[in-house]
Amino acid sequence: MSDASLIENARPRREGRGLIALFTVTIFLSASLLFFVQPLFAKLVLPVIGGAPAVWTTAMLFFQTVLIGGYLYAHVLVRHVPVRWQLGVHLGFWVVGLWFLPLAIPEGWTFDPSGPITLQTLGLFALGVGVPFAVLSANAPLIQAWYRMSGAPSGDDPYFLYGASNLGSMVALLAFPLVAEPIFGATAIGQGWAAGFIAFGMCLMAIAWVLFARPARPVEAASGDTPKTQINADQIAVWLLLAFVPSSLMLAVTSKISTDMGTIPMVWVLPLALFLATFVLTFRSKAVLPDDWLKALSGMGVVFLIYTFTTSALSHGQLLMVAGLIASFFAVTLYAHRQLYLARPDAGNLTVFYLVMSVGGALGGLFNSIIAPVVFDSMREGSVTVVMAAIIPLFLNRPQLSAGRARTVAMALGGVAIACATLAVMASNTAYLIGGAGAALVLALLFARPLVSFAVAISAATLSGTLLQYDDAHFVDRSFFGAHMVRDDADRGLRFYMNGTTVHGIQRLADLQAERPVPLSYYHPDLPMAQVLQSDFAREASDIGIIGLGIGSLACYRQPGQTYHYYEIDSMVDQVARDPALFTYMEACAGDQPTYLGDARVVLEGQTDLKMSVVVIDAYSSDAVPVHLTTTEAMQLYLDRTTPDGVVLYHVSNRFYDIERPLARSAVELGLDIWLHEEPLTKAQYLEGASASSVVMVARKGAQVESLLEAGIWRALDSDGGRLWTDDYANPLSILSALR
């Protein structure tokens, strides 16, 4: 073969590799920007709209909705518009997106605390990041469709690019909290993101140059999306199930760990990173493991998930159990996403496939974030999703029965379902209804079309979860902020208020009828918060603020004529604290005192005329760090709401974080004095129901607080020289106790 022939044969290979590199880099960059912008913009708006979980839920609803819109836009564009016009239209939207850079709160936008938070949050995200996010959200299906038209190798099966897309998402997911946030502030990250968005546009132009250089063809050929087969409802049902289960399970696993063990640092990162990794490992011609192995591992994972979601197996902090939970989730998700890849249609239906996938994933998020808190009185969504995971093999491999046998089985199962429903009504026993729901599910899996089976499975599992109750609890309910439960320990004579497995308040059963019950736990009379509130300084105060109501334990340190201002983000907490059938601190000592519902910082911003002698920040619950309540700007706000001699108390007891460190930096920066009280408990205090607590006190220079300092062992703090936490910059990982 001549040199000229060798060169001629090598050129297509080089061009093919170049095209693979171009499209891979473009989709990788797009996915990275997509996952960076979500935490970035949330960080930018946090001080303005607050840190309520309802706000986070609304933000996720916005991103998932726009993602579906982006996939729908991609589907319409690819299916009905010539490829050259596709590129022109998309580049036009990219140019519009440049007007939103750098990302920031729109000029003139203000938050109205009295208005609907959901609508305001959706509006803020739409105005601030809507167009750039929409442009990025459409790229996964668009770039794969364009790759098919580029003449690149394996162009007839471009699904491998989705693995590169999710690899970019995973890199961004890990890089934001581990690299970007610890080093840069939100403003600098936003500028870097803007540069990345411009670089992405350059990649789009390179793809346009490649495709524009090709000869023009009719719409059908130019679009590259002429379907070889028609999509039916059964295929859509399979895609929905296989996308729904991993999405819902990821959120359920994260909530389970957070609920049973507290908000472990970065607890949300690992399940989400593994979720994305499964796409990288399965959306390829050869999976990481044989399909039969994945099926077997998924089955074992389902069994372990049933155990962990129906017990408190994680409540004792066993890391081995947590590892088992995460590994089981990973196994189930690997299997589901591999089956999703194997169920993919031809490339002509690529955009339909991704559109349905996005809807299935959004349904998983909608079920966990919106539906579950409304229909379940406790954390049942994990159990429901495991039921859905368990039926995947049956869903994909439906049994083939003869007509006669099918009628016999259908009549038998139908009879069981009717009998169970009848017994449930006659005996008022919900167990029979659960049995009937199970029979209906089996009936649907055997004989119904997949779309009907999917609907029946969700309905039956959800019904069963709704009917299950805690018989020994005085109160069980859900809100956007988690599960709430009130139950007794008769042996110890105590009543507990729990959020998940975290205790947020204790009262003696004998004190439920007392005229002035004695506060317990962190609020015991011998502990620092109580010492301050029992001091002469606090007794003579007219106004005191409490951020974080709990069960109202601190109320019984209130003096006649004093006003206690309570700030609580969760209305259900206020309901529990003020119900005398549950706890009596508020009724006995402060039943007429106001509770301001909403994010404390947002509410305080509007109370410009209020001056309090003591402000207690008791919002560091479940070992979390509400960053926007910890910044220098937040500390300045608290001082602005106190009298000249006033003090601010931070309850900073935490298993994972040294919260006093950023507080000391802010106090030194603002020219304030700061002290820490972390005196260990005596045995007598422990037996009386006290819990060890760490409290930080901040006051202006020269404030008359000598009597407060004499009441306990307070240690003066100084800055450790670390970077100041502000609304622009905060790095929770830097204050992990293990890194001290």
XYZ file of C-alpha atoms in Angstrom:
740
model
C 0.000 0.000 0.000
C 1.362 3.434 -0.944
C 2.086 6.219 1.534
C -0.712 8.232 -0.039
C -3.190 5.427 0.622
C -2.052 5.089 4.212
C -2.469 8.832 4.734
C -5.884 8.735 3.083
C -7.031 5.874 5.354
C -5.624 7.519 8.493
C -7.436 10.799 7.884
C -10.962 9.486 8.658
C -9.685 7.832 11.815
C -8.117 11.093 12.992
C -11.246 13.044 12.079
C -13.371 10.459 13.868
C -11.301 10.726 17.028
C -11.452 14.510 16.785
C -15.237 14.452 16.515
C -15.535 12.095 19.492
C -13.309 14.428 21.519
C -15.266 17.545 20.475
C -18.690 16.140 21.303
C -17.484 14.484 24.523
C -15.863 17.699 25.783
C -18.966 19.715 24.891
C -21.440 17.445 26.667
C -19.072 17.039 29.643
C -18.704 20.822 29.993
C -22.444 21.383 29.629
C -23.284 18.849 32.354
C -20.626 20.299 34.663
C -22.076 23.787 34.274
C -25.589 22.429 34.824
C -24.674 20.862 38.170
C -22.556 23.828 39.238
C -25.280 26.383 38.686
C -27.796 24.737 41.023
C -25.826 25.024 44.309
C -24.233 28.271 43.112
C -27.461 30.197 42.578
C -29.014 28.686 45.710
C -25.994 29.983 47.649
C -26.419 33.438 46.115
C -30.088 33.774 47.110
C -29.940 32.025 50.498
C -29.500 35.206 52.596
C -32.418 36.850 50.785
C -35.094 34.143 50.843
C -33.891 32.075 53.806
C -32.927 28.458 54.291
C -36.330 26.854 54.701
C -36.500 23.327 53.260
C -39.663 24.446 51.469
C -37.485 26.953 49.611
C -34.995 24.225 48.690
C -37.855 21.989 47.582
C -39.222 24.780 45.423
C -35.782 25.380 43.920
C -35.465 21.691 43.024
C -38.974 21.788 41.571
C -37.861 24.690 39.382
C -34.733 22.903 38.154
C -36.558 19.626 37.454
C -39.380 21.426 35.645
C -36.967 23.400 33.479
C -35.033 20.198 32.758
C -38.194 18.566 31.441
C -38.871 21.709 29.414
C -35.338 21.559 28.017
C -35.766 17.943 26.957
C -39.135 18.758 25.378
C -37.547 21.683 23.516
C -34.776 19.353 22.293
C -37.334 16.784 21.143
C -39.346 19.335 19.138
C -36.205 20.888 17.687
C -34.659 17.587 16.589
C -37.894 16.088 15.313
C -39.220 19.055 13.314
C -36.377 21.460 12.457
C -33.478 21.021 9.988
C -30.161 20.482 11.697
C -28.660 23.812 10.592
C -31.622 25.680 12.027
C -31.353 23.633 15.213
C -27.834 24.924 15.760
C -28.825 28.461 14.870
C -31.771 28.476 17.272
C -29.759 26.970 20.113
C -26.852 29.351 19.611
C -29.396 32.179 19.638
C -30.655 31.097 23.058
C -27.041 30.812 24.232
C -26.491 34.455 23.206
C -29.599 35.460 25.187
C -28.188 33.548 28.170
C -25.078 35.767 28.084
C -27.233 38.708 29.219
C -27.765 36.946 32.551
C -24.042 36.769 33.331
C -22.582 36.953 35.859
C -25.346 35.279 37.837
C -26.870 37.514 40.505
C -30.146 38.467 42.137
C -31.977 40.636 39.589
C -31.583 44.334 40.273
C -34.591 45.749 42.102
C -35.908 42.354 43.209
C -37.089 42.341 46.829
C -38.518 39.588 48.995
C -41.968 40.073 50.523
C -42.219 37.941 53.725
C -45.994 38.244 53.690
C -46.296 37.022 50.104
C -46.351 33.451 48.750
C -42.806 32.123 49.208
C -43.181 29.422 46.557
C -44.178 31.821 43.799
C -41.525 34.346 44.789
C -38.834 31.661 44.804
C -39.883 30.334 41.403
C -39.917 33.881 40.049
C -36.476 34.672 41.453
C -34.902 31.558 39.947
C -36.633 32.160 36.608
C -35.401 35.766 36.410
C -31.930 35.024 37.734
C -30.903 31.778 36.070
C -33.838 30.555 33.972
C -32.451 31.100 30.468
C -28.861 29.824 31.034
C -30.181 26.768 32.863
C -32.724 26.064 30.122
C -30.001 26.258 27.469
C -27.836 23.778 29.386
C -30.708 21.446 30.254
C -31.413 20.686 26.580
C -27.868 19.710 25.667
C -27.773 16.017 26.604
C -30.273 14.915 23.908
C -29.326 17.675 21.446
C -25.601 16.945 21.404
C -26.226 13.208 21.026
C -28.572 13.864 18.104
C -25.990 16.139 16.464
C -23.262 13.549 17.025
C -25.341 11.112 14.990
C -25.329 13.608 12.114
C -21.609 14.373 12.311
C -20.414 11.223 10.578
C -18.448 10.236 13.682
C -17.790 6.594 14.602
C -20.727 4.754 16.241
C -22.990 7.625 15.238
C -25.957 5.277 15.046
C -25.689 4.606 18.816
C -24.679 7.860 20.532
C -25.959 6.846 23.986
C -22.394 6.494 25.299
C -22.235 10.297 25.373
C -24.809 10.245 28.177
C -22.166 8.533 30.304
C -19.793 11.431 29.602
C -22.578 13.842 30.494
C -23.106 12.203 33.873
C -19.371 12.045 34.484
C -19.332 15.832 34.058
C -22.259 16.110 36.463
C -20.457 13.962 39.027
C -17.220 15.958 38.744
C -19.138 19.220 39.248
C -21.091 17.741 42.147
C -17.885 16.856 43.993
C -15.884 19.886 42.904
C -18.346 22.495 44.186
C -18.236 21.594 47.919
C -14.728 20.111 47.935
C -12.813 22.577 45.744
C -14.760 25.661 44.637
C -16.597 26.512 47.873
C -13.574 26.104 50.208
C -11.360 28.308 48.026
C -13.603 30.874 46.375
C -16.579 32.993 47.329
C -19.889 32.861 45.497
C -18.977 35.919 43.408
C -15.705 34.402 42.184
C -17.392 31.049 41.510
C -20.052 32.886 39.526
C -17.401 34.597 37.410
C -15.723 31.252 36.737
C -19.085 29.755 35.816
C -19.677 32.623 33.371
C -16.326 31.878 31.729
C -17.320 28.219 31.442
C -20.645 29.184 29.856
C -18.778 31.227 27.243
C -16.390 28.306 26.607
C -19.404 26.045 26.124
C -20.668 28.458 23.466
C -17.344 28.172 21.666
C -17.750 24.382 21.648
C -21.249 24.787 20.203
C -19.810 26.946 17.430
C -17.231 24.258 16.674
C -20.015 21.662 16.381
C -21.937 24.072 14.129
C -18.876 24.467 11.908
C -18.578 20.660 11.604
C -22.238 20.206 10.690
C -22.512 23.292 8.489
C -19.584 21.983 6.447
C -21.671 18.962 5.511
C -23.956 19.140 2.461
C -27.454 20.412 3.211
C -30.157 17.719 3.238
C -33.960 17.616 3.641
C -35.518 18.073 7.071
C -35.951 14.363 7.715
C -32.356 13.504 6.945
C -30.928 16.698 8.315
C -32.563 16.188 11.623
C -31.107 12.721 11.866
C -34.141 11.635 13.825
C -36.207 9.478 11.524
C -37.555 6.793 13.906
C -37.206 3.180 12.822
C -39.937 2.069 15.245
C -42.881 3.696 16.948
C -42.884 4.238 20.715
C -45.822 2.679 22.555
C -47.282 3.131 26.034
C -45.704 -0.087 27.321
C -42.194 1.166 26.539
C -42.952 4.506 28.175
C -44.136 2.733 31.334
C -40.899 0.722 31.515
C -38.771 3.867 31.121
C -40.826 5.695 33.751
C -40.396 2.909 36.309
C -36.665 2.504 35.666
C -36.111 6.260 36.022
C -38.482 6.740 38.957
C -37.006 4.098 41.294
C -33.361 5.318 41.398
C -34.396 8.980 41.712
C -36.807 8.345 44.579
C -34.477 5.840 46.255
C -31.572 8.295 46.220
C -33.617 10.885 48.114
C -35.003 8.257 50.506
C -31.519 6.951 51.373
C -30.257 10.478 52.013
C -33.241 11.222 54.263
C -32.842 7.918 56.108
C -29.212 8.624 56.978
C -29.972 12.232 57.947
C -32.948 11.199 60.065
C -31.406 8.270 61.909
C -27.848 9.551 62.349
C -28.143 13.323 62.104
C -26.995 15.537 59.281
C -23.588 13.956 58.702
C -21.313 16.317 56.743
C -21.790 15.965 52.980
C -24.403 13.247 53.513
C -26.203 14.282 50.329
C -23.108 14.051 48.122
C -22.340 10.322 48.201
C -25.784 8.968 47.163
C -26.066 11.564 44.396
C -22.506 10.923 43.187
C -23.182 7.170 43.077
C -26.478 7.824 41.287
C -24.613 9.701 38.546
C -21.810 7.132 38.470
C -24.296 4.375 37.612
C -25.071 6.130 34.319
C -21.358 6.246 33.512
C -21.013 2.533 34.295
C -24.163 1.279 32.526
C -24.802 3.531 29.501
C -22.218 1.700 27.406
C -22.144 -1.393 25.225
C -20.547 -3.450 28.015
C -21.612 -2.855 31.596
C -19.252 -2.963 34.557
C -20.692 -6.388 35.533
C -22.700 -9.034 33.667
C -26.420 -8.348 33.639
C -27.239 -11.513 35.623
C -24.836 -10.404 38.359
C -26.447 -6.987 38.496
C -29.866 -8.592 38.845
C -28.680 -10.820 41.708
C -26.961 -7.933 43.507
C -30.079 -5.814 43.108
C -32.184 -8.566 44.680
C -29.875 -8.740 47.678
C -29.918 -4.963 47.881
C -33.726 -4.927 47.976
C -33.724 -7.344 50.926
C -31.269 -5.177 52.880
C -33.200 -2.012 52.020
C -36.431 -3.567 53.315
C -34.689 -4.228 56.623
C -33.165 -0.763 56.986
C -36.267 1.165 55.937
C -38.558 -0.749 58.291
C -36.282 -0.538 61.357
C -34.051 1.980 63.121
C -30.954 0.019 62.138
C -28.906 3.207 61.664
C -29.919 4.970 64.856
C -26.947 3.686 66.845
C -24.466 5.185 64.417
C -23.165 1.901 62.994
C -21.113 2.902 59.987
C -21.221 -0.669 58.672
C -25.016 -0.420 58.418
C -24.723 2.914 56.612
C -22.243 1.360 54.186
C -24.666 -1.523 53.605
C -27.529 0.898 52.947
C -25.506 2.891 50.417
C -24.140 -0.253 48.745
C -27.673 -1.665 48.435
C -28.913 1.567 46.892
C -25.978 1.478 44.464
C -26.733 -2.130 43.456
C -30.425 -1.435 42.815
C -29.628 1.735 40.869
C -26.974 -0.021 38.755
C -29.482 -2.693 37.796
C -32.301 -0.224 37.063
C -30.124 2.051 34.924
C -28.629 -0.912 33.070
C -32.128 -2.115 32.243
C -32.955 1.427 31.174
C -30.016 1.381 28.765
C -31.021 -2.025 27.403
C -34.597 -0.733 26.910
C -33.395 2.290 24.915
C -34.984 2.835 21.487
C -33.154 3.420 18.227
C -31.374 6.758 17.924
C -34.300 8.176 15.956
C -36.341 8.131 19.179
C -33.481 9.367 21.370
C -35.150 12.640 22.364
C -38.399 10.871 23.332
C -36.411 8.483 25.504
C -34.633 11.275 27.386
C -37.847 13.260 27.761
C -39.598 10.299 29.412
C -36.502 9.636 31.544
C -36.563 13.205 32.827
C -40.268 12.905 33.647
C -39.650 9.651 35.546
C -36.793 11.194 37.535
C -38.893 14.274 38.284
C -41.753 12.051 39.447
C -39.339 10.438 41.907
C -38.360 13.839 43.265
C -41.988 14.988 43.323
C -43.050 11.863 45.216
C -40.396 12.250 47.931
C -40.389 16.032 48.276
C -44.034 16.983 47.781
C -46.364 13.980 47.971
C -44.760 11.985 50.819
C -44.843 14.824 53.409
C -48.553 15.253 52.676
C -49.787 11.646 52.602
C -47.434 9.955 55.113
C -47.252 10.721 58.812
C -43.670 9.420 58.988
C -40.758 8.570 56.676
C -42.499 5.908 54.571
C -41.325 6.872 51.081
C -38.249 4.647 51.306
C -40.374 1.548 51.929
C -42.690 2.458 49.055
C -39.781 2.888 46.656
C -38.257 -0.434 47.701
C -41.559 -2.102 46.761
C -41.256 -0.458 43.352
C -37.648 -1.689 43.072
C -38.692 -5.222 44.004
C -41.193 -5.461 41.135
C -38.709 -4.402 38.415
C -37.789 -7.987 37.408
C -41.483 -8.967 37.269
C -42.288 -5.776 35.397
C -39.657 -6.527 32.737
C -40.315 -10.274 32.479
C -44.045 -10.680 32.759
C -45.241 -14.308 33.049
C -46.966 -15.858 30.044
C -50.113 -17.706 31.159
C -52.578 -19.650 29.107
C -56.009 -18.094 28.726
C -57.668 -20.584 31.066
C -55.026 -20.309 33.760
C -55.024 -16.528 33.457
C -58.774 -16.383 34.110
C -58.415 -18.678 37.124
C -55.596 -16.639 38.657
C -57.383 -13.356 37.961
C -60.593 -14.573 39.608
C -58.676 -15.882 42.628
C -56.710 -12.693 43.154
C -59.757 -10.540 42.535
C -61.631 -12.518 45.140
C -58.788 -12.067 47.626
C -58.765 -8.314 47.043
C -62.535 -8.023 47.488
C -62.468 -10.212 50.628
C -59.686 -8.121 52.149
C -61.543 -4.886 51.466
C -64.741 -6.340 52.992
C -62.928 -7.542 56.121
C -61.217 -4.160 56.459
C -64.593 -2.410 56.518
C -66.246 -4.916 58.867
C -63.325 -5.299 61.289
C -61.896 -1.782 60.966
C -58.502 -3.404 60.453
C -56.136 -1.691 58.025
C -54.062 -4.875 57.694
C -56.786 -6.305 55.460
C -56.651 -3.253 53.229
C -52.890 -3.701 52.877
C -53.495 -7.324 51.875
C -56.055 -6.193 49.308
C -53.589 -3.662 47.890
C -51.006 -6.431 47.552
C -53.459 -8.678 45.728
C -54.345 -5.830 43.358
C -50.645 -5.297 42.655
C -50.070 -8.958 41.807
C -53.171 -8.931 39.599
C -51.878 -5.868 37.730
C -48.409 -7.357 37.243
C -49.875 -10.545 35.796
C -52.517 -9.180 33.476
C -52.490 -5.400 33.126
C -50.530 -3.375 30.583
C -47.245 -1.960 31.957
C -48.565 1.594 32.223
C -51.506 0.376 34.325
C -49.178 -1.809 36.411
C -46.942 1.193 37.099
C -49.898 3.247 38.349
C -51.288 0.375 40.435
C -47.866 -0.323 41.986
C -47.396 3.272 43.140
C -50.970 3.499 44.404
C -50.873 0.174 46.266
C -47.495 0.823 47.892
C -48.474 4.367 48.845
C -51.789 3.193 50.315
C -49.997 0.582 52.411
C -47.517 3.167 53.681
C -50.346 5.542 54.554
C -52.193 2.910 56.605
C -49.227 1.945 58.778
C -49.224 3.769 62.120
C -47.170 4.098 65.305
C -49.500 2.768 68.000
C -47.411 3.927 70.979
C -46.919 7.550 69.915
C -48.949 10.530 71.149
C -48.268 12.489 67.983
C -46.867 11.516 64.575
C -46.868 13.758 61.524
C -44.784 15.118 58.674
C -43.884 18.532 57.362
C -41.408 19.834 54.800
C -38.888 19.899 57.629
C -39.052 16.203 58.510
C -40.944 13.692 60.624
C -42.272 14.681 64.049
C -43.055 12.290 66.882
C -43.981 12.603 70.564
C -43.667 9.464 72.671
C -43.083 8.475 76.290
C -40.421 6.542 78.142
C -42.563 5.327 81.033
C -39.650 3.688 82.825
C -37.829 7.015 83.106
C -40.980 9.087 83.487
C -40.101 11.284 80.487
C -41.825 12.507 77.332
C -39.688 13.093 74.221
C -40.211 15.224 71.152
C -38.268 13.749 68.250
C -37.439 14.829 64.745
C -36.526 11.508 63.194
C -34.389 9.966 65.929
C -32.985 13.303 67.132
C -34.439 14.463 70.461
C -35.509 18.116 70.367
C -37.174 18.384 73.751
C -37.883 16.489 76.967
C -40.433 17.014 79.746
C -41.093 14.998 82.874
C -44.454 13.255 82.805
C -44.960 14.356 86.404
C -44.554 18.008 85.300
C -47.387 17.908 82.765
C -49.762 19.104 85.507
C -47.220 21.348 87.251
C -47.803 25.084 87.500
C -44.247 25.801 86.296
C -42.537 22.731 84.765
C -38.746 22.389 85.024
C -36.860 22.592 81.695
C -34.665 19.589 80.877
C -32.008 18.594 78.359
C -29.934 21.555 77.082
C -32.202 23.950 78.989
C -31.662 22.533 82.477
C -31.423 25.308 85.153
C -27.705 24.599 85.743
C -26.672 24.954 82.092
C -25.412 28.115 80.338
C -28.536 29.201 78.441
C -30.578 28.937 81.617
C -27.862 30.687 83.635
C -28.039 33.701 81.330
C -31.838 33.807 81.292
C -31.959 33.513 85.113
C -29.406 36.309 85.653
C -30.403 39.701 87.044
C -29.531 41.190 83.662
C -32.075 38.993 81.821
C -34.711 39.234 84.560
C -34.775 43.011 84.165
C -35.043 42.850 80.356
C -38.266 43.751 78.597
C -37.749 41.778 75.368
C -35.931 38.497 74.670
C -35.680 36.672 71.339
C -35.562 32.884 70.865
C -34.664 31.607 67.381
C -35.784 27.958 67.362
C -38.842 27.114 69.468
C -38.484 23.368 70.112
C -41.073 22.477 72.764
C -40.707 25.895 74.414
C -38.482 24.759 77.298
C -36.912 28.207 77.738
C -40.371 29.750 78.218
C -40.343 28.915 81.915
C -37.446 31.326 82.535
C -39.690 34.211 81.463
C -40.512 36.823 84.085
C -43.871 38.623 84.484
C -44.157 41.511 82.052
C -41.463 40.222 79.717
C -42.062 39.579 76.036
C -40.450 36.483 74.564
C -40.246 36.715 70.775
C -40.126 33.243 69.190
C -38.860 32.622 65.660
C -39.696 29.233 64.177
C -39.425 28.033 60.614
C -41.743 25.017 60.989
C -45.365 25.657 61.917
C -45.723 22.053 63.097
C -43.119 22.683 65.821
C -45.236 25.593 67.045
C -48.304 23.337 66.973
C -46.562 20.675 69.104
C -45.124 23.180 71.597
C -48.492 24.889 72.175
C -50.589 21.713 72.538
C -51.034 21.160 76.316
C -51.931 17.538 75.664
C -48.325 17.057 74.498
C -46.142 19.578 76.382
C -46.984 22.340 78.853
C -43.973 24.678 78.912
C -45.633 27.193 76.601
C -49.120 26.968 78.139
C -47.780 27.315 81.685
C -45.225 30.057 81.089
C -45.597 31.831 77.721
C -48.828 30.853 76.045
C -49.606 34.425 75.011
C -46.154 35.139 73.544
C -45.798 35.606 69.763
C -44.242 33.117 67.350
C -42.992 34.563 64.070
C -43.172 31.809 61.471
C -40.563 31.809 58.720
C -36.818 31.999 58.310
C -35.525 33.937 61.336
C -33.073 36.059 59.398
C -35.678 37.135 56.870
C -38.170 37.976 59.637
C -35.599 39.915 61.699
C -34.632 41.981 58.658
C -38.111 43.464 58.714
C -38.265 44.153 62.478
C -36.219 47.336 62.335
C -37.763 48.885 65.476
C -37.293 45.865 67.758
C -34.568 45.883 70.440
C -34.005 42.852 72.680
C -31.655 42.350 75.621
C -30.939 38.693 74.820
C -31.161 36.899 71.473
C -30.809 33.104 71.598
C -29.942 31.316 68.336
C -30.993 27.723 68.937
C -31.357 26.686 65.301
C -28.304 24.415 65.041
C -30.370 21.248 65.295
C -29.706 17.733 63.988
C -25.976 18.526 63.736
C -26.553 20.773 60.726
C -25.018 24.197 60.139
C -27.506 26.771 58.785
C -24.751 28.809 57.148
C -26.837 31.898 56.446
C -27.492 32.199 60.224
C -23.762 31.938 60.977
C -22.191 34.559 58.713
C -20.741 37.920 59.714
C -23.734 39.709 58.207
C -26.083 37.534 60.292
C -24.158 38.333 63.494
C -24.358 42.026 62.685
C -28.123 41.689 62.207
C -28.514 40.059 65.632
C -26.497 42.867 67.239
C -28.646 45.440 65.431
C -31.689 43.901 67.134
C -30.195 44.027 70.642
C -29.889 46.830 73.187
C -26.417 48.454 73.706
C -25.681 46.053 76.586
C -27.460 43.145 74.926
C -25.966 39.707 74.324
C -26.363 37.092 71.625
C -26.273 33.412 72.608
C -25.496 30.713 70.050
C -26.304 27.129 71.026
C -23.505 25.349 69.136
C -23.641 21.783 70.518
C -22.679 19.611 67.552
C -21.128 16.210 66.946
C -19.369 17.155 63.729
C -18.657 20.882 63.463
C -16.744 23.421 65.570
C -19.226 26.220 64.929
C -17.530 28.537 67.444
C -14.576 28.974 65.072
C -16.298 31.053 62.343
C -18.290 32.858 65.051
C -15.046 33.951 66.741
C -13.691 35.249 63.420
C -16.842 37.305 62.840
C -16.834 38.681 66.399
C -13.215 39.860 66.118
C -13.928 41.396 62.718
C -16.910 43.315 64.155
C -14.986 44.419 67.280
C -17.057 42.312 69.682
C -16.255 40.200 72.723
C -16.968 36.475 72.495
C -16.938 33.654 75.061
C -17.536 29.893 75.029
C -19.163 27.816 77.779
C -18.665 24.044 77.471
C -18.549 22.886 81.080
C -19.006 19.089 81.361
C -22.045 17.692 83.147
C -21.893 16.371 86.662
C -23.413 12.970 87.375
C -26.198 14.621 89.346
C -27.080 16.911 86.441
C -27.151 13.975 84.043
C -29.492 12.020 86.313
C -31.769 15.065 86.516
C -32.222 15.040 82.722
C -29.568 17.556 81.637
C -27.704 17.226 78.317
C -24.167 18.534 77.785
C -24.271 21.773 75.814
C -21.854 24.238 74.263
C -22.934 27.878 74.145
C -21.238 30.932 72.636
C -22.006 34.430 73.971
C -21.297 37.605 71.992
C -21.532 41.188 73.259
C -20.305 44.645 72.318
C -17.083 45.968 73.825
C -17.817 47.509 77.213
C -21.188 45.791 77.637
C -22.059 45.211 81.298
C -22.041 41.418 81.288
C -19.874 40.713 84.351
C -22.787 39.119 86.209
C -23.336 36.741 83.307
C -19.702 35.698 83.172
C -19.675 35.016 86.907
C -22.613 32.606 86.594
C -20.588 29.950 84.775
C -17.242 28.950 83.363
C -16.969 31.157 80.285
C -13.755 31.111 78.240
C -12.815 34.093 76.070
C -12.336 33.198 72.402
C -10.090 34.698 69.784
C -10.020 34.295 66.020
C -8.069 31.302 64.717
C -6.995 33.405 61.750
C -9.196 31.507 59.315
C -11.129 33.085 56.485
C -14.150 35.149 57.497
C -17.550 33.601 56.814
C -19.791 35.978 54.885
C -22.890 35.712 52.742
C -20.475 35.356 49.816
C -18.110 32.799 51.344
C -18.527 29.964 53.848
C -16.802 26.598 54.043
C -18.493 24.115 56.413
C -15.921 21.424 55.639
C -13.174 23.596 57.151
C -14.729 23.391 60.634
C -15.185 19.641 60.801
C -14.099 18.491 64.254
C -11.975 15.744 62.724
C -9.941 18.373 60.843
C -9.243 20.513 63.878
